[in-house]
Coordinates of C-alpha atoms in Angstrom, one line a residue:
M1 CA -153.5 87.0 -31.6
I2 CA -150.7 87.2 -33.5
K3 CA -147.7 88.8 -32.6
F4 CA -143.6 88.3 -33.0
I5 CA -142.5 86.5 -29.8
S6 CA -139.9 87.9 -27.3
K7 CA -136.5 87.0 -27.6
T8 CA -136.1 84.9 -24.7
V9 CA -138.3 82.7 -26.1
L10 CA -137.4 83.0 -29.7
L11 CA -133.7 82.3 -28.6
S12 CA -134.8 79.4 -26.3
V13 CA -137.5 77.2 -28.8
F14 CA -135.9 78.1 -32.1
A15 CA -131.8 79.3 -31.4
S16 CA -130.8 79.9 -35.4
F17 CA -133.9 82.5 -35.5
S18 CA -133.1 86.2 -35.7
M19 CA -135.0 88.8 -34.3
L20 CA -136.9 90.2 -36.5
K21 CA -138.9 93.6 -35.0
S22 CA -143.1 93.5 -35.8
Q23 CA -141.9 93.2 -40.0
S24 CA -144.9 91.5 -42.0
V25 CA -143.1 89.4 -44.7
K26 CA -144.2 92.0 -47.6
E27 CA -141.6 94.1 -45.1
I28 CA -139.4 91.5 -45.6
L29 CA -139.6 91.0 -49.3
N30 CA -139.6 95.0 -50.3
K31 CA -135.9 94.6 -48.7
S32 CA -133.5 95.5 -51.0
G33 CA -130.5 93.2 -51.8
S34 CA -129.9 89.7 -51.2
F35 CA -130.2 88.0 -48.2
R36 CA -131.8 85.0 -46.0
K37 CA -134.1 86.1 -43.4
D38 CA -134.6 83.7 -40.6
T39 CA -138.1 84.5 -38.0
A40 CA -140.4 83.0 -36.3
F41 CA -144.6 84.4 -35.4
S42 CA -146.0 83.9 -32.2
I43 CA -149.0 82.2 -31.1
K44 CA -150.6 82.1 -28.2
S45 CA -154.5 81.3 -27.1
D46 CA -155.6 80.4 -23.8
L47 CA -151.9 80.1 -22.7
K48 CA -151.3 77.9 -25.0
E49 CA -147.8 79.2 -27.2
T50 CA -146.0 77.6 -30.2
Y51 CA -144.4 79.5 -33.0
L52 CA -144.0 79.2 -37.1
P53 CA -141.2 79.6 -38.3
V54 CA -140.1 81.4 -41.6
T55 CA -137.3 81.4 -43.8
I56 CA -137.1 84.2 -46.7
I57 CA -134.4 84.2 -49.0
K58 CA -134.1 86.7 -51.4
G59 CA -131.9 87.1 -54.6
K60 CA -130.1 90.0 -56.1
Q61 CA -132.3 89.9 -59.3
K62 CA -136.2 90.4 -59.1
G63 CA -138.5 87.4 -59.8
A64 CA -141.5 85.6 -59.0
V65 CA -141.8 84.2 -55.0
F66 CA -141.9 80.4 -54.4
T67 CA -143.2 79.2 -51.0
I68 CA -142.0 76.1 -49.8
V69 CA -144.3 74.6 -46.8
A70 CA -143.5 71.1 -44.6
G71 CA -144.7 70.2 -41.8
I72 CA -148.2 71.2 -42.1
H73 CA -148.3 67.6 -40.6
G74 CA -145.3 66.6 -37.8
Y75 CA -145.7 63.1 -38.3
E76 CA -144.9 63.3 -41.9
Y77 CA -141.0 63.2 -41.9
P78 CA -139.4 62.8 -45.3
P79 CA -140.8 66.7 -46.5
I80 CA -139.7 68.3 -43.2
I81 CA -136.0 66.4 -43.4
A82 CA -135.6 67.3 -47.0
V83 CA -136.9 71.1 -46.7
Q84 CA -134.3 70.7 -43.4
E85 CA -131.2 70.3 -46.0
L86 CA -132.9 72.6 -49.0
L87 CA -132.4 75.1 -45.8
K88 CA -128.8 73.9 -45.5
E89 CA -128.0 73.9 -48.9
I90 CA -129.7 77.0 -50.9
Q91 CA -127.6 80.0 -51.1
P92 CA -128.8 83.7 -51.7
E93 CA -126.8 84.3 -54.3
N94 CA -128.0 81.2 -56.4
V95 CA -131.4 82.3 -56.2
K96 CA -133.7 84.9 -58.6
G97 CA -136.4 86.5 -56.9
S98 CA -137.1 85.1 -53.5
L99 CA -138.4 82.0 -51.7
I100 CA -140.8 82.0 -48.9
I101 CA -139.9 78.8 -46.9
I102 CA -141.8 77.2 -44.1
P103 CA -139.6 73.8 -42.6
V104 CA -142.1 72.4 -39.8
A105 CA -145.4 74.2 -40.2
N106 CA -147.1 72.3 -37.4
V107 CA -144.1 72.6 -34.3
E108 CA -146.4 70.9 -31.5
S109 CA -147.2 67.4 -33.9
F110 CA -143.7 67.5 -34.6
Q111 CA -142.3 67.9 -31.8
K112 CA -145.1 65.7 -29.7
R113 CA -144.6 63.3 -32.7
T114 CA -148.6 63.6 -32.9
P115 CA -150.4 62.0 -36.0
F116 CA -152.5 64.3 -38.2
I117 CA -153.4 66.8 -35.6
N118 CA -151.8 69.4 -33.5
P119 CA -151.7 68.1 -29.7
L120 CA -152.7 72.0 -28.4
D121 CA -156.3 72.1 -29.7
Q122 CA -156.2 68.6 -31.0
K123 CA -157.3 69.8 -34.6
N124 CA -156.4 69.1 -38.1
L125 CA -154.0 71.6 -39.6
N126 CA -154.8 70.0 -43.1
T127 CA -158.5 70.7 -43.2
A128 CA -158.7 74.2 -41.1
F129 CA -158.1 76.8 -43.8
P130 CA -158.1 79.7 -44.1
G131 CA -158.1 80.0 -39.9
S132 CA -158.8 82.5 -38.0
E133 CA -156.9 85.3 -36.5
N134 CA -158.4 84.7 -32.8
G135 CA -158.9 80.9 -33.4
T136 CA -157.0 78.3 -31.2
P137 CA -153.4 77.7 -32.2
T138 CA -154.5 75.5 -35.4
D139 CA -156.5 78.3 -36.9
Q140 CA -154.2 81.1 -36.0
I141 CA -150.9 78.8 -37.9
A142 CA -153.7 78.7 -40.8
H143 CA -154.5 82.6 -40.8
I144 CA -151.2 83.4 -40.7
I145 CA -150.1 81.5 -44.0
T146 CA -153.0 82.0 -45.5
K147 CA -152.3 86.4 -44.7
E148 CA -148.8 86.5 -44.5
I149 CA -147.4 83.8 -46.8
I150 CA -149.9 82.5 -49.5
S151 CA -151.3 86.2 -50.2
N152 CA -147.5 87.5 -50.9
S153 CA -146.5 83.9 -53.0
T154 CA -146.7 83.9 -56.6
L155 CA -146.0 79.8 -56.7
F156 CA -147.1 77.6 -54.0
L157 CA -146.0 74.5 -52.8
D158 CA -147.0 72.4 -50.4
I159 CA -144.9 68.9 -49.2
H160 CA -146.7 66.0 -47.5
G161 CA -145.7 62.7 -47.5
G162 CA -147.6 59.5 -45.2
D163 CA -148.4 59.9 -41.9
A164 CA -148.3 56.9 -39.5
N165 CA -150.6 55.0 -40.7
E166 CA -150.9 55.6 -44.7
D167 CA -148.8 53.6 -47.5
L168 CA -148.3 56.1 -49.9
L169 CA -147.0 56.1 -53.2
P170 CA -145.0 59.0 -54.4
F171 CA -147.1 61.5 -56.4
V172 CA -147.4 65.7 -57.5
C173 CA -150.6 67.1 -58.0
Y174 CA -152.9 70.1 -58.0
Y175 CA -156.7 71.3 -58.6
D176 CA -157.8 71.8 -62.2
R177 CA -159.2 75.2 -62.1
K178 CA -161.3 75.6 -65.4
D179 CA -161.7 79.7 -64.8
M180 CA -158.2 80.3 -64.3
P181 CA -156.1 77.9 -67.1
E182 CA -153.1 79.6 -66.8
N183 CA -152.3 78.6 -63.2
T184 CA -154.0 74.9 -64.1
M185 CA -151.2 74.9 -67.3
K186 CA -148.7 76.1 -65.0
A187 CA -149.2 73.7 -62.1
H188 CA -149.2 70.6 -64.8
E189 CA -145.9 72.0 -66.0
L190 CA -144.3 72.5 -63.0
S191 CA -146.2 68.9 -62.3
V192 CA -144.3 67.4 -65.2
K193 CA -140.7 69.1 -64.5
S194 CA -140.7 67.9 -61.0
G195 CA -139.5 64.3 -62.4
I196 CA -142.2 62.3 -60.0
E197 CA -143.5 59.7 -62.2
Y198 CA -147.0 60.2 -61.0
V199 CA -148.9 63.6 -61.6
V200 CA -152.9 63.5 -59.7
S201 CA -155.7 66.1 -61.1
Y202 CA -158.2 67.4 -58.6
P203 CA -161.5 68.5 -59.8
Y204 CA -161.8 72.2 -58.0
T205 CA -165.2 73.1 -56.9
L206 CA -165.3 75.6 -54.3
S207 CA -167.0 78.9 -54.6
P208 CA -165.5 82.3 -53.6
T209 CA -166.6 81.8 -49.9
E210 CA -166.4 78.4 -49.1
P211 CA -163.4 77.6 -47.2
A212 CA -160.8 76.0 -48.6
K213 CA -159.3 73.1 -46.0
Y214 CA -155.9 72.6 -47.4
A215 CA -153.2 74.8 -47.9
F216 CA -152.5 74.8 -51.3
K217 CA -156.0 74.5 -52.5
E218 CA -156.6 77.9 -50.1
A219 CA -153.5 79.0 -53.0
T220 CA -155.7 77.9 -55.7
Q221 CA -158.6 79.8 -54.1
Q222 CA -156.5 82.8 -54.0
G223 CA -155.7 82.9 -57.8
I224 CA -152.4 81.9 -57.0
T225 CA -150.4 78.8 -58.7
A226 CA -150.7 76.2 -56.7
L227 CA -149.9 72.1 -56.2
S228 CA -148.1 69.7 -53.3
I229 CA -145.8 67.3 -53.2
E230 CA -146.8 63.7 -51.5
A231 CA -143.4 61.5 -50.9
G232 CA -143.3 58.9 -47.9
K233 CA -145.0 56.6 -45.6
L234 CA -146.5 55.3 -42.7
G235 CA -144.6 58.1 -40.6
A236 CA -140.6 57.1 -40.8
V237 CA -138.0 59.0 -43.2
Q238 CA -137.2 57.0 -46.2
R239 CA -133.6 58.1 -47.6
D240 CA -135.3 57.8 -51.2
N241 CA -138.0 59.7 -50.6
V242 CA -135.8 62.6 -49.2
N243 CA -134.0 62.7 -52.3
L244 CA -137.3 62.6 -54.5
I245 CA -138.8 65.7 -52.7
K246 CA -135.2 67.8 -53.1
R247 CA -134.9 66.5 -56.4
A248 CA -138.0 67.4 -57.3
V249 CA -138.2 71.1 -55.5
Y250 CA -135.4 71.9 -57.2
N251 CA -136.5 71.1 -60.9
M252 CA -139.6 73.1 -59.9
L253 CA -137.1 76.3 -58.6
E254 CA -135.5 76.0 -62.4
N255 CA -138.5 75.6 -64.2
S256 CA -139.7 78.6 -62.5
G257 CA -136.6 80.9 -62.7
N258 CA -136.3 81.0 -59.4
Y259 CA -133.0 79.0 -59.1
T260 CA -130.0 79.8 -61.4
M261 CA -127.5 76.6 -60.9
K262 CA -127.9 74.1 -63.0
I263 CA -129.4 70.6 -61.6
P264 CA -127.8 67.4 -63.0
K265 CA -130.8 65.6 -64.8
N266 CA -131.5 62.2 -64.0
M267 CA -131.5 60.6 -67.3
H268 CA -133.2 57.1 -66.3
Q269 CA -136.7 59.6 -65.7
K270 CA -139.8 57.6 -66.2
S271 CA -142.5 58.7 -68.5
T272 CA -145.1 60.6 -66.8
I273 CA -148.5 58.9 -65.9
L274 CA -151.4 61.4 -65.1
L275 CA -154.2 60.1 -62.8
N276 CA -157.3 62.4 -63.2
H277 CA -159.8 60.6 -61.4
Q278 CA -160.3 59.4 -57.4
D279 CA -161.7 56.7 -56.3
Y280 CA -162.1 57.2 -51.7
I281 CA -163.2 53.8 -50.6
R282 CA -163.9 54.4 -46.8
V283 CA -163.8 52.2 -43.3
P284 CA -167.4 50.8 -42.9
D285 CA -167.2 50.0 -39.7
D286 CA -164.2 49.8 -36.5
G287 CA -161.8 47.3 -36.1
I288 CA -158.7 45.0 -38.0
F289 CA -157.3 45.7 -41.5
Y290 CA -155.8 43.1 -43.5
S291 CA -154.6 43.6 -46.7
D292 CA -151.5 41.8 -48.8
L293 CA -151.7 44.9 -51.1
K294 CA -149.4 48.0 -50.6
S295 CA -149.3 51.8 -52.1
G296 CA -148.4 51.5 -56.1
D297 CA -150.5 48.2 -57.1
H298 CA -152.3 48.2 -60.0
V299 CA -156.1 47.0 -59.3
K300 CA -158.9 46.2 -61.2
K301 CA -162.6 46.3 -60.8
N302 CA -164.4 44.4 -58.6
Q303 CA -161.4 42.7 -57.1
I304 CA -161.0 41.9 -52.9
L305 CA -158.6 44.3 -52.1
G306 CA -158.8 43.5 -48.2
Y307 CA -161.1 42.1 -45.1
I308 CA -161.9 44.0 -42.1
T309 CA -161.9 41.4 -38.6
N310 CA -163.6 42.0 -34.7
G311 CA -161.3 42.1 -32.4
F312 CA -162.6 38.1 -32.5
G313 CA -160.8 37.2 -35.7
D314 CA -164.4 36.9 -37.5
K315 CA -164.8 38.9 -40.6
K316 CA -167.1 41.6 -40.9
H317 CA -166.3 43.2 -44.6
D318 CA -164.4 42.5 -47.6
I319 CA -163.0 45.6 -49.4
I320 CA -163.7 46.0 -53.2
S321 CA -162.2 48.0 -55.8
K322 CA -165.4 50.6 -57.9
T323 CA -163.0 51.1 -60.6
N324 CA -159.3 49.9 -62.1
G325 CA -156.6 52.0 -61.1
I326 CA -153.7 52.3 -59.2
I327 CA -153.1 52.9 -55.2
L328 CA -152.0 56.0 -54.9
Y329 CA -152.8 55.7 -50.7
K330 CA -154.0 52.7 -48.4
V331 CA -154.1 52.4 -44.5
G332 CA -150.9 50.3 -43.8
T333 CA -151.2 49.6 -40.2
P334 CA -154.3 47.6 -38.7
P335 CA -156.7 49.1 -36.6
V336 CA -159.0 51.1 -38.9
N337 CA -162.1 53.1 -37.4
K338 CA -165.1 53.7 -39.6
G339 CA -165.5 56.8 -41.6
E340 CA -161.4 56.7 -42.7
T341 CA -160.5 56.8 -45.9
L342 CA -158.9 53.3 -46.1
F343 CA -157.6 53.2 -50.0
C344 CA -157.2 56.3 -52.3
I345 CA -157.4 54.9 -56.1
G346 CA -155.9 57.1 -59.0
Y347 CA -157.1 56.6 -62.4
N348 CA -157.5 58.3 -65.7

């Protein structure tokens, strides 16, 4: 069930939001003039209630609709803090077209400090798309983003980072959809223009009827130019990663024509490194993980990356690389569970 929350609840959960009377995102985008509109969608299911905050910034001139989403995982703090700062900095008079910004997609996960899942229903929003109008809170949030946000977007950017246990190398990524080469080329261009050194291209094999699971994959499936930034790690706020995200977003907005102010260029920007293959190493068994390696380290085929012990300290498994590449992300804390992604190694 989807509806806008009452003024009393709205003020209590997000005091800075203005009241919106049953207007869809499309209706707001169709309004004339230059403005900023803050609002929230109410989500109710089996007496559990939450909300989805949305900001729309519209410029005077017509142009693309660029969507920015943070906090699909509420424990990934650098994206959330970066978007909070962008909300303060970006003014309608400097925007061409429109921006749709979701500052925290998973409010309950953020407020309750819950890695990966929404504590209301124990579901992972990052695997819930396209969602369901009548499902649990996570299903409904995914449905609103799918129907209200993605469908009204020209460009879609989903910003993530390393969750509580993830050591992660900053990178920007997109899906290589062969049947829509123009979208793929634009996503690649935006990735390169972001200024982030590592660009990752994922294969795209979805049929039109398969659930996309991920937000920016759902946008890709809908035929929208979509990409994702990954920056931040281990459930903490790193100022350098907040700044990296902000600079990347401004660079993308300038490239897309959505931002009219000139962005100072980084004179020391490194050359882009494209990684278009990934090797995922899964945890073979529950235990305690040891490794001296970190994200960004280069590894070689057949190299021992670490090992897993049982609770008595007895070694159970060596973890061995199957390829030459660079560690995009890895488990950065001792406990590991069977089936989890232990390492993601990118290579070309």
